[in-house]
Coordinates of C-alpha atoms in Angstrom, one line a residue:
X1 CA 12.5 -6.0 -10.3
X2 CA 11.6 -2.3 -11.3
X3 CA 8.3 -0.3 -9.9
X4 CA 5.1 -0.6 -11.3
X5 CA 3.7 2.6 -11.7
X6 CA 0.1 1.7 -13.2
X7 CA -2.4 0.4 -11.6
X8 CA -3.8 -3.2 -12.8
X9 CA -6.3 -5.4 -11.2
X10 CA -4.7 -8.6 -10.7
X11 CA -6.1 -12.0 -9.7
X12 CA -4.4 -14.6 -7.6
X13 CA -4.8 -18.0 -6.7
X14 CA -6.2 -19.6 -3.3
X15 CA -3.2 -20.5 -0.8
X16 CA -2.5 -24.0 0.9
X17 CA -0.7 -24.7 3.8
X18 CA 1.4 -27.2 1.6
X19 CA 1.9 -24.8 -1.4
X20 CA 3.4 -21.9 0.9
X21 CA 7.3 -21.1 1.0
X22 CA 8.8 -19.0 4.0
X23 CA 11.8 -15.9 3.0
X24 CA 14.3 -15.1 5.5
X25 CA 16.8 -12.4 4.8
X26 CA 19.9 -12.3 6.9
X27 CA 22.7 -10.0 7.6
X28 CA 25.4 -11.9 10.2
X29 CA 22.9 -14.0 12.2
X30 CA 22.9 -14.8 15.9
X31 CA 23.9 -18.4 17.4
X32 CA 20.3 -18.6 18.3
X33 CA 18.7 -18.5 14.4
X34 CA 19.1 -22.2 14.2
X35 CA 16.0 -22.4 16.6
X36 CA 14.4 -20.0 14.8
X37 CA 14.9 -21.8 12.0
X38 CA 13.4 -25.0 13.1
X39 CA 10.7 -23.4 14.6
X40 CA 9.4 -21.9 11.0
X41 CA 10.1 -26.0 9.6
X42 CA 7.7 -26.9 11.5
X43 CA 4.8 -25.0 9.5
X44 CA 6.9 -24.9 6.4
X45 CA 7.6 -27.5 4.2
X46 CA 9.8 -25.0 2.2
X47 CA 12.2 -22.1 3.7
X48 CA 14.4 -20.2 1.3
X49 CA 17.4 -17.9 3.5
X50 CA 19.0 -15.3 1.3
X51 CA 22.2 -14.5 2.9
X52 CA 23.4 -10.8 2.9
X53 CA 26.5 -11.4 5.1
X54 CA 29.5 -10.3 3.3
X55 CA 32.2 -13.2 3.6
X56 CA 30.0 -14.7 5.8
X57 CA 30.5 -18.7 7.1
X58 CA 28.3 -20.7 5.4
X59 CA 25.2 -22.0 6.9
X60 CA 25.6 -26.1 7.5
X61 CA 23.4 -29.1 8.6
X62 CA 20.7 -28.0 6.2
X63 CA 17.7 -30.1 5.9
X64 CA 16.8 -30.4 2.1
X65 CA 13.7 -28.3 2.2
X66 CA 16.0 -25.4 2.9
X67 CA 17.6 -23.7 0.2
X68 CA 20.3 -21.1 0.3
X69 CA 21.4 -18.3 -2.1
X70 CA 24.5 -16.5 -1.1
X71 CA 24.9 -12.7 -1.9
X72 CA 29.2 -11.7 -1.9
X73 CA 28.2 -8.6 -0.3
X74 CA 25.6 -6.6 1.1
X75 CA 22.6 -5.9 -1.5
X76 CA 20.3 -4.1 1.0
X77 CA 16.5 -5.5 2.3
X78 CA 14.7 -5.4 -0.8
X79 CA 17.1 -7.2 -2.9
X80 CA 17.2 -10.3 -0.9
X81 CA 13.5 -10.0 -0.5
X82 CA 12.9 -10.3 -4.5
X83 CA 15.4 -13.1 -5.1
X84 CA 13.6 -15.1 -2.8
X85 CA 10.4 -14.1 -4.4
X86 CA 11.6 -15.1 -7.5
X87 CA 12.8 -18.5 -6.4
X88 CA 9.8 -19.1 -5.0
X89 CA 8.2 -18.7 -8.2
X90 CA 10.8 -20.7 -9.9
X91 CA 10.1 -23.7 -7.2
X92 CA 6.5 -23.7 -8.0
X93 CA 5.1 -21.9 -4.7
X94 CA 2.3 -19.1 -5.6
X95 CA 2.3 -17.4 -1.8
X96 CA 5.4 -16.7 0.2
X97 CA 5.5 -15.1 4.1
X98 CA 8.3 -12.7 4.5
X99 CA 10.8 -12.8 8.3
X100 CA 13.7 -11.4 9.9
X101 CA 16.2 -13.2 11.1
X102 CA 15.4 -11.8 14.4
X103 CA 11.6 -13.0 14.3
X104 CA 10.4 -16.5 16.1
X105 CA 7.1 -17.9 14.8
X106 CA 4.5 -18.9 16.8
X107 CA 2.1 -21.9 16.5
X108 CA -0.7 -21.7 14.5
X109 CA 1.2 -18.9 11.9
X110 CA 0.6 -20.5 9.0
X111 CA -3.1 -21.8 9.6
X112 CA -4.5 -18.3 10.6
X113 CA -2.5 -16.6 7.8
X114 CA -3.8 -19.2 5.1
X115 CA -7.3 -19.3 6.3
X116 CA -7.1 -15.2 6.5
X117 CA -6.4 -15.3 2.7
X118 CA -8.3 -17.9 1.2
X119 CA -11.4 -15.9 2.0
X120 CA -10.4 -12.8 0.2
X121 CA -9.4 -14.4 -3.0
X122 CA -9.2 -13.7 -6.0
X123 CA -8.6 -10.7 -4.5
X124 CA -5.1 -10.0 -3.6
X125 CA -4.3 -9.5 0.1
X126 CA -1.0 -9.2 2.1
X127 CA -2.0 -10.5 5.8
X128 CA 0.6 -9.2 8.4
X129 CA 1.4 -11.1 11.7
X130 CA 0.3 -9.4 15.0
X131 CA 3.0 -9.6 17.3
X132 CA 4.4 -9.8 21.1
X133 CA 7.8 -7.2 21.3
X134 CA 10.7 -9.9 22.1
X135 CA 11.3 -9.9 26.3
X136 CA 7.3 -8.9 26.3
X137 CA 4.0 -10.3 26.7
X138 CA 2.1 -7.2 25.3
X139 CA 0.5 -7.4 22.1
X140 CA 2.2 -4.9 19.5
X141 CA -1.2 -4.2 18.1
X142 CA -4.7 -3.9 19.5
X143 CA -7.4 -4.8 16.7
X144 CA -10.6 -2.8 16.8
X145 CA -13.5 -3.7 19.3
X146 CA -15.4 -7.4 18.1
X147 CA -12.9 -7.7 15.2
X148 CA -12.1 -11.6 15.0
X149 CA -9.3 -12.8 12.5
X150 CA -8.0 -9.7 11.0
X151 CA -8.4 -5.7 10.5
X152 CA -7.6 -3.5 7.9
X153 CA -4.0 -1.7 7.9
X154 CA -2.6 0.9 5.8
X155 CA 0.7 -0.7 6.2
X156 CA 2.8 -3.9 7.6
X157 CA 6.0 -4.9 8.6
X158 CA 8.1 -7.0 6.2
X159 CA 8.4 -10.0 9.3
X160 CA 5.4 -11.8 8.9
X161 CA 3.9 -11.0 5.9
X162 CA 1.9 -13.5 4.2
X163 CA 1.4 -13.1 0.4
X164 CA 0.6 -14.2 -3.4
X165 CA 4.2 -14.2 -5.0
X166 CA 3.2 -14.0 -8.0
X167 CA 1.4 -10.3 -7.4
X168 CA 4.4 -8.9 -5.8
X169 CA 6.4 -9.6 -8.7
X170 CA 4.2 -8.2 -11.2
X171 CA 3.5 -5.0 -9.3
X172 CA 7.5 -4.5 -9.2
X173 CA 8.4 -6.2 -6.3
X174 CA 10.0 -4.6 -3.2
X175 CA 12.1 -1.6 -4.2
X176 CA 15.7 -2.1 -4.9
X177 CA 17.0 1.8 -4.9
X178 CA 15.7 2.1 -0.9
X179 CA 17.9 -0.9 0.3
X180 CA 16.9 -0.8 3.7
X181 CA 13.8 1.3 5.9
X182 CA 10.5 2.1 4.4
X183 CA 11.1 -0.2 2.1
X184 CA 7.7 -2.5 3.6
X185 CA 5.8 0.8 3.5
X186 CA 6.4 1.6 0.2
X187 CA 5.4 -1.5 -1.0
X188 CA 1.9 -2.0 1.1
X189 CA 1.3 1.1 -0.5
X190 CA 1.9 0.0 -3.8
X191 CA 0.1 -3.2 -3.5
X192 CA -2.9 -1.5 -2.2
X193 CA -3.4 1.2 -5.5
X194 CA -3.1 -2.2 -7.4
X195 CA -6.2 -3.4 -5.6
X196 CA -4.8 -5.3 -2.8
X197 CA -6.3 -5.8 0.9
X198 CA -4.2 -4.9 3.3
X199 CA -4.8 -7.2 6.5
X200 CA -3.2 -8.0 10.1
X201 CA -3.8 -10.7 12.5
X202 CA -5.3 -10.1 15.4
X203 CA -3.8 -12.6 17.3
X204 CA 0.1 -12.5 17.8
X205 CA 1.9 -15.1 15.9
X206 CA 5.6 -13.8 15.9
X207 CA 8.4 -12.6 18.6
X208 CA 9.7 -9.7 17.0
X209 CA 12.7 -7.4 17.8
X210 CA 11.9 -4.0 16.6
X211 CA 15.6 -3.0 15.9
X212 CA 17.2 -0.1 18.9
X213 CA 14.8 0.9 22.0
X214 CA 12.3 3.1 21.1
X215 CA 9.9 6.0 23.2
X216 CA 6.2 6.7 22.1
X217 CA 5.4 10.6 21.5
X218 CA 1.5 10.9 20.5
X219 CA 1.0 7.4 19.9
X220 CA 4.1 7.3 17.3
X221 CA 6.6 5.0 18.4
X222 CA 10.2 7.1 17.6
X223 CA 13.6 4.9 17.1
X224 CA 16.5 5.4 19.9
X225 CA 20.2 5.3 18.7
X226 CA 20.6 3.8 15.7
X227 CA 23.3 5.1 14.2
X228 CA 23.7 7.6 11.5
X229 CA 23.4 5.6 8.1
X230 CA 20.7 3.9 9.5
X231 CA 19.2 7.7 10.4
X232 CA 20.2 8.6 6.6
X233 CA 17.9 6.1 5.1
X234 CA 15.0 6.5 7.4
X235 CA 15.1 10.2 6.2
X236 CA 15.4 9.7 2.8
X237 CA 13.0 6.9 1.9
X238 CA 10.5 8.3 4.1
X239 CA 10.7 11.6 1.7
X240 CA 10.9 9.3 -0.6
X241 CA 7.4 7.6 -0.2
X242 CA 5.5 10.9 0.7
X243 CA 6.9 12.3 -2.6
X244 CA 5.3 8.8 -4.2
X245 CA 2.2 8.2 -2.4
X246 CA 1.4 10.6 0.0
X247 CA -1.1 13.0 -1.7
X248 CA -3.7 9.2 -2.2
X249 CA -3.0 8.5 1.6
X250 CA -2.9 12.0 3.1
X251 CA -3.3 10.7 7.0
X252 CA -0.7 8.3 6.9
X253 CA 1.8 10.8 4.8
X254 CA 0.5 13.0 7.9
X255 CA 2.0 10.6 10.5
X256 CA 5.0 10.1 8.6
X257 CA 5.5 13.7 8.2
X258 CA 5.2 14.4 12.5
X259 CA 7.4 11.1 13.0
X260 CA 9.9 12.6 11.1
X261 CA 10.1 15.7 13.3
X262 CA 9.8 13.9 16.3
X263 CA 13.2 11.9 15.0
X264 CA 14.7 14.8 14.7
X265 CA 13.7 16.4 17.9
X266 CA 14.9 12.9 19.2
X267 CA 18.6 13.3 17.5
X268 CA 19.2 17.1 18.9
X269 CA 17.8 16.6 22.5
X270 CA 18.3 12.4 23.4
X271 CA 20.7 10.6 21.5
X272 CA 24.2 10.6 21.8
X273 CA 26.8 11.5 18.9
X274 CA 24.2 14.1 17.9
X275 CA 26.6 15.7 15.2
X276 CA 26.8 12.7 12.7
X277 CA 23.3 11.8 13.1
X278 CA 22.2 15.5 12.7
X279 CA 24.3 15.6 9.3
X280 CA 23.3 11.8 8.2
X281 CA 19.6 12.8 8.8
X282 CA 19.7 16.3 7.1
X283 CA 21.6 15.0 4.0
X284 CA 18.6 12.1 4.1
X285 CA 16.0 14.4 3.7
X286 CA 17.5 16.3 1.1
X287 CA 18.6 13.5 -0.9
X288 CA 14.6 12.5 -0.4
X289 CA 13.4 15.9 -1.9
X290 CA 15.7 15.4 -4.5
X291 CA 14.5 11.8 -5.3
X292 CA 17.8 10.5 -5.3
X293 CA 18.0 6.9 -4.1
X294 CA 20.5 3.8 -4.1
X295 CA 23.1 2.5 -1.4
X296 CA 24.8 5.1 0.0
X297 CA 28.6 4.9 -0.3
X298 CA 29.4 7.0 2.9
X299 CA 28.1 9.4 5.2

Protein backbone atom coordinates (compact mmCIF):
# COMPACT_ATOMS: atom_id res chain seq x y z
CA UNK A 1 0.00 0.00 0.00
CA UNK A 2 1.37 3.51 -0.91
CA UNK A 3 0.22 6.97 0.93
CA UNK A 4 -2.66 8.78 -0.12
CA UNK A 5 -1.76 12.22 -0.35
CA UNK A 6 -5.31 13.82 -1.45
CA UNK A 7 -7.96 14.16 0.42
CA UNK A 8 -11.41 12.23 -0.63
CA UNK A 9 -14.53 11.94 1.17
CA UNK A 10 -15.14 8.37 1.52
CA UNK A 11 -18.24 6.43 2.66
CA UNK A 12 -18.35 3.17 4.52
CA UNK A 13 -20.67 0.70 5.48
CA UNK A 14 -22.45 0.02 9.01
CA UNK A 15 -20.38 -2.68 11.15
CA UNK A 16 -21.83 -5.97 12.74
CA UNK A 17 -20.63 -7.86 15.37
CA UNK A 18 -20.70 -10.89 12.93
CA UNK A 19 -19.08 -9.18 9.93
CA UNK A 20 -15.99 -7.92 12.07
CA UNK A 21 -12.36 -9.67 11.76
CA UNK A 22 -9.63 -9.07 14.59
CA UNK A 23 -5.48 -8.37 13.23
CA UNK A 24 -2.75 -9.47 15.46
CA UNK A 25 0.74 -8.82 14.44
CA UNK A 26 3.44 -10.81 16.24
CA UNK A 27 7.12 -10.71 16.62
CA UNK A 28 8.25 -14.03 18.92
CA UNK A 29 5.20 -14.23 21.18
CA UNK A 30 5.03 -15.22 24.81
CA UNK A 31 3.75 -18.72 26.15
CA UNK A 32 0.86 -16.77 27.46
CA UNK A 33 -0.63 -15.44 23.83
CA UNK A 34 -2.63 -18.56 23.57
CA UNK A 35 -5.00 -17.08 26.23
CA UNK A 36 -4.92 -14.02 24.70
CA UNK A 37 -5.90 -15.56 21.81
CA UNK A 38 -8.92 -17.24 23.04
CA UNK A 39 -9.98 -14.49 24.86
CA UNK A 40 -10.40 -12.25 21.46
CA UNK A 41 -12.36 -15.83 19.98
CA UNK A 42 -14.67 -15.22 22.06
CA UNK A 43 -16.01 -11.83 20.41
CA UNK A 44 -14.53 -12.75 17.12
CA UNK A 45 -15.72 -15.12 14.86
CA UNK A 46 -12.68 -14.34 12.65
CA UNK A 47 -8.93 -13.59 13.83
CA UNK A 48 -6.24 -13.24 11.28
CA UNK A 49 -2.23 -13.45 13.12
CA UNK A 50 0.39 -12.20 10.80
CA UNK A 51 3.59 -13.61 12.00
CA UNK A 52 6.76 -11.37 11.84
CA UNK A 53 8.97 -13.89 13.68
CA UNK A 54 11.89 -14.76 11.57
CA UNK A 55 12.25 -18.71 11.54
CA UNK A 56 9.85 -18.73 13.98
CA UNK A 57 7.88 -22.27 15.20
CA UNK A 58 4.75 -22.42 13.79
CA UNK A 59 1.69 -21.65 15.61
CA UNK A 60 -0.50 -25.17 16.13
CA UNK A 61 -3.91 -26.27 17.48
CA UNK A 62 -5.59 -23.57 15.43
CA UNK A 63 -9.27 -23.40 15.46
CA UNK A 64 -10.47 -22.88 11.78
CA UNK A 65 -11.66 -19.32 12.24
CA UNK A 66 -7.93 -18.44 12.61
CA UNK A 67 -5.94 -17.92 9.80
CA UNK A 68 -2.20 -17.52 9.60
CA UNK A 69 0.18 -15.82 7.06
CA UNK A 70 3.83 -16.29 7.71
CA UNK A 71 6.31 -13.45 6.91
CA UNK A 72 10.36 -15.35 6.42
CA UNK A 73 11.56 -12.36 8.22
CA UNK A 74 10.86 -9.24 9.87
CA UNK A 75 8.75 -6.77 7.59
CA UNK A 76 8.26 -4.05 10.32
CA UNK A 77 4.51 -2.99 12.06
CA UNK A 78 2.87 -1.55 9.15
CA UNK A 79 3.46 -4.34 6.78
CA UNK A 80 1.84 -6.90 8.77
CA UNK A 81 -0.88 -4.52 9.65
CA UNK A 82 -1.88 -4.08 5.72
CA UNK A 83 -1.63 -7.76 4.83
CA UNK A 84 -4.06 -8.50 7.33
CA UNK A 85 -6.10 -5.61 6.03
CA UNK A 86 -6.07 -6.87 2.86
CA UNK A 87 -7.07 -10.39 3.75
CA UNK A 88 -9.71 -9.18 5.54
CA UNK A 89 -10.95 -7.66 2.53
CA UNK A 90 -10.36 -10.67 0.54
CA UNK A 91 -12.45 -12.83 3.27
CA UNK A 92 -15.37 -10.52 2.89
CA UNK A 93 -15.10 -8.52 6.32
CA UNK A 94 -15.71 -4.55 5.80
CA UNK A 95 -14.33 -3.47 9.54
CA UNK A 96 -11.27 -4.92 11.20
CA UNK A 97 -9.88 -4.03 15.10
CA UNK A 98 -6.11 -3.84 15.18
CA UNK A 99 -3.96 -5.72 18.66
CA UNK A 100 -0.63 -6.49 19.91
CA UNK A 101 0.32 -9.54 20.85
CA UNK A 102 0.88 -8.16 24.20
CA UNK A 103 -2.85 -6.77 24.47
CA UNK A 104 -5.84 -8.93 26.38
CA UNK A 105 -9.36 -7.95 25.52
CA UNK A 106 -11.81 -7.32 27.76
CA UNK A 107 -15.66 -8.26 27.69
CA UNK A 108 -17.88 -6.26 26.09
CA UNK A 109 -14.89 -4.96 23.26
CA UNK A 110 -16.60 -5.66 20.44
CA UNK A 111 -20.21 -4.49 21.41
CA UNK A 112 -19.10 -0.91 22.60
CA UNK A 113 -16.81 -0.63 19.64
CA UNK A 114 -19.59 -1.75 17.10
CA UNK A 115 -22.33 0.30 18.67
CA UNK A 116 -19.58 3.39 18.80
CA UNK A 117 -19.45 3.13 14.93
CA UNK A 118 -22.66 2.34 13.72
CA UNK A 119 -23.83 5.73 14.87
CA UNK A 120 -21.34 7.69 12.98
CA UNK A 121 -21.77 6.06 9.66
CA UNK A 122 -21.43 6.77 6.65
CA UNK A 123 -19.03 8.68 8.09
CA UNK A 124 -15.72 7.00 8.57
CA UNK A 125 -14.54 6.62 12.20
CA UNK A 126 -11.50 4.75 13.81
CA UNK A 127 -12.85 4.04 17.59
CA UNK A 128 -9.73 3.37 19.93
CA UNK A 129 -9.98 1.14 23.11
CA UNK A 130 -9.49 2.85 26.48
CA UNK A 131 -7.30 0.89 28.50
CA UNK A 132 -6.01 -0.38 32.08
CA UNK A 133 -1.72 -0.39 31.88
CA UNK A 134 -1.07 -4.32 32.40
CA UNK A 135 -0.23 -5.02 36.52
CA UNK A 136 -2.78 -1.82 36.89
CA UNK A 137 -6.15 -0.95 37.69
CA UNK A 138 -5.93 2.76 36.54
CA UNK A 139 -7.50 3.81 33.54
CA UNK A 140 -4.90 5.01 30.74
CA UNK A 141 -7.23 7.67 29.78
CA UNK A 142 -9.72 9.90 31.53
CA UNK A 143 -12.61 11.09 29.05
CA UNK A 144 -13.95 14.56 29.53
CA UNK A 145 -16.53 15.40 32.27
CA UNK A 146 -20.44 13.75 31.32
CA UNK A 147 -18.83 12.24 28.20
CA UNK A 148 -20.63 8.62 27.89
CA UNK A 149 -19.43 6.17 25.06
CA UNK A 150 -16.55 7.98 23.42
CA UNK A 151 -14.45 11.41 23.02
CA UNK A 152 -12.72 12.88 20.34
CA UNK A 153 -8.81 12.03 19.92
CA UNK A 154 -6.26 13.43 17.66
CA UNK A 155 -4.65 10.07 17.69
CA UNK A 156 -4.81 6.24 18.83
CA UNK A 157 -2.85 3.47 19.55
CA UNK A 158 -2.69 0.70 16.88
CA UNK A 159 -4.00 -2.14 19.88
CA UNK A 160 -7.48 -1.68 19.89
CA UNK A 161 -8.50 0.07 17.06
CA UNK A 162 -11.67 -0.56 15.52
CA UNK A 163 -12.22 0.34 11.81
CA UNK A 164 -13.85 0.20 8.12
CA UNK A 165 -11.09 -1.88 6.20
CA UNK A 166 -12.03 -0.87 3.25
CA UNK A 167 -11.15 3.13 4.13
CA UNK A 168 -7.77 2.20 5.31
CA UNK A 169 -6.85 0.68 2.26
CA UNK A 170 -7.97 3.33 -0.01
CA UNK A 171 -6.43 6.12 2.01
CA UNK A 172 -2.96 4.16 1.69
CA UNK A 173 -3.00 2.02 4.39
CA UNK A 174 -0.54 2.05 7.31
CA UNK A 175 2.82 3.28 6.08
CA UNK A 176 5.36 0.75 5.05
CA UNK A 177 8.73 2.98 4.88
CA UNK A 178 8.23 3.78 9.05
CA UNK A 179 8.28 0.01 9.90
CA UNK A 180 7.83 0.41 13.48
CA UNK A 181 6.84 3.75 15.93
CA UNK A 182 4.60 6.53 14.90
CA UNK A 183 3.46 4.55 12.51
CA UNK A 184 -0.45 4.65 14.40
CA UNK A 185 0.03 8.47 14.45
CA UNK A 186 0.71 8.89 11.11
CA UNK A 187 -2.09 7.17 10.00
CA UNK A 188 -4.97 8.79 12.51
CA UNK A 189 -3.64 11.72 11.06
CA UNK A 190 -4.15 10.66 7.66
CA UNK A 191 -7.51 9.19 8.14
CA UNK A 192 -8.70 12.33 9.82
CA UNK A 193 -7.77 14.94 6.60
CA UNK A 194 -9.71 12.24 4.64
CA UNK A 195 -12.74 13.06 6.72
CA UNK A 196 -12.59 10.49 9.36
CA UNK A 197 -13.72 10.73 13.21
CA UNK A 198 -11.35 10.03 15.37
CA UNK A 199 -12.89 8.31 18.56
CA UNK A 200 -11.90 6.47 22.00
CA UNK A 201 -13.77 4.46 24.41
CA UNK A 202 -14.37 5.70 27.52
CA UNK A 203 -14.53 2.64 29.26
CA UNK A 204 -11.34 0.33 29.24
CA UNK A 205 -11.68 -2.70 27.20
CA UNK A 206 -7.96 -3.91 26.76
CA UNK A 207 -4.82 -4.88 29.19
CA UNK A 208 -2.10 -3.21 27.44
CA UNK A 209 1.72 -3.31 27.92
CA UNK A 210 3.05 -0.01 26.76
CA UNK A 211 6.49 -1.40 25.72
CA UNK A 212 9.84 -0.29 28.52
CA UNK A 213 8.72 1.72 31.89
CA UNK A 214 8.04 5.01 31.23
CA UNK A 215 8.09 8.63 33.60
CA UNK A 216 5.58 11.54 32.92
CA UNK A 217 7.23 15.14 32.50
CA UNK A 218 4.31 17.80 31.92
CA UNK A 219 1.67 15.38 31.39
CA UNK A 220 3.86 13.61 28.45
CA UNK A 221 4.50 10.19 29.18
CA UNK A 222 8.53 9.70 28.02
CA UNK A 223 9.84 5.97 27.11
CA UNK A 224 12.70 4.44 29.60
CA UNK A 225 15.41 2.12 28.00
CA UNK A 226 14.56 0.98 24.99
CA UNK A 227 17.38 0.45 23.20
CA UNK A 228 18.99 2.40 20.50
CA UNK A 229 17.19 1.22 17.13
CA UNK A 230 14.16 1.46 18.79
CA UNK A 231 15.39 5.22 19.88
CA UNK A 232 16.40 5.59 16.00
CA UNK A 233 12.93 5.12 14.69
CA UNK A 234 11.13 7.09 17.30
CA UNK A 235 13.34 10.05 16.14
CA UNK A 236 12.93 9.69 12.79
CA UNK A 237 9.26 9.01 12.14
CA UNK A 238 8.42 11.47 14.55
CA UNK A 239 10.35 14.10 12.15
CA UNK A 240 8.88 12.34 9.86
CA UNK A 241 5.16 13.06 10.68
CA UNK A 242 5.74 16.86 11.80
CA UNK A 243 7.40 17.31 8.32
CA UNK A 244 3.88 15.61 6.93
CA UNK A 245 1.25 16.89 9.07
CA UNK A 246 2.25 19.15 11.59
CA UNK A 247 1.60 22.59 10.16
CA UNK A 248 -2.81 21.29 9.92
CA UNK A 249 -2.33 20.00 13.60
CA UNK A 250 -0.02 22.59 15.07
CA UNK A 251 -0.80 21.52 19.03
CA UNK A 252 -0.17 18.08 18.62
CA UNK A 253 3.12 18.62 16.31
CA UNK A 254 3.65 20.98 19.54
CA UNK A 255 3.63 18.01 21.92
CA UNK A 256 5.56 15.94 19.68
CA UNK A 257 8.07 18.46 19.28
CA UNK A 258 8.71 18.92 23.57
CA UNK A 259 8.45 14.91 23.82
CA UNK A 260 11.15 14.72 21.62
CA UNK A 261 13.34 16.90 23.76
CA UNK A 262 12.27 15.50 26.86
CA UNK A 263 13.63 11.94 25.17
CA UNK A 264 16.54 13.31 24.67
CA UNK A 265 17.02 14.97 27.96
CA UNK A 266 15.94 11.38 29.12
CA UNK A 267 18.95 9.51 27.01
CA UNK A 268 21.83 12.09 28.32
CA UNK A 269 20.77 12.28 32.04
CA UNK A 270 18.73 8.61 32.94
CA UNK A 271 19.28 5.91 30.72
CA UNK A 272 22.11 3.70 30.61
CA UNK A 273 24.47 3.08 27.48
CA UNK A 274 23.82 6.75 26.84
CA UNK A 275 26.51 6.73 23.79
CA UNK A 276 24.64 4.47 21.30
CA UNK A 277 21.32 5.84 22.16
CA UNK A 278 22.67 9.43 21.83
CA UNK A 279 24.14 8.54 18.26
CA UNK A 280 20.93 6.18 17.20
CA UNK A 281 18.69 9.14 18.30
CA UNK A 282 20.77 12.00 16.58
CA UNK A 283 21.20 10.02 13.30
CA UNK A 284 17.08 9.59 13.67
CA UNK A 285 16.38 13.01 13.63
CA UNK A 286 18.57 13.78 10.90
CA UNK A 287 17.50 11.03 8.77
CA UNK A 288 13.76 12.63 9.62
CA UNK A 289 14.76 16.17 8.29
CA UNK A 290 16.08 14.58 5.52
CA UNK A 291 12.88 12.49 4.79
CA UNK A 292 14.64 9.44 4.47
CA UNK A 293 12.72 6.33 5.57
CA UNK A 294 12.81 2.41 5.34
CA UNK A 295 14.30 -0.36 7.73
CA UNK A 296 17.28 0.55 8.95
CA UNK A 297 20.15 -1.94 8.20
CA UNK A 298 22.35 -0.89 11.29
CA UNK A 299 23.00 1.53 13.68
Amino acid sequence: MKTASVKKKIKVSTPTSSGACAIVVLFHPDAAFGCRLQKILTQFSSVILVDNTPKGAPLTNLPSSVKVLRNDRNLGIAAALNQGVDLAIEKGHEWVATFDQDSEILPGYLEDVVSISARRTPTPVLVGCNYLHDGDTKVAHRAPHQVTDAWVRQTLITSGTFMPACFAREIGGFREDYFIDSVDHEFCLRAHRHGAEILMTVQPFMRHRMGNAGTSLFGLTLSLQHQATRRYYLARNTILTLRQHGTTYPFWAARQIFRLIGEGFAIAFIESDKAPKICAFTRGLWHGLIGRSGPLERI
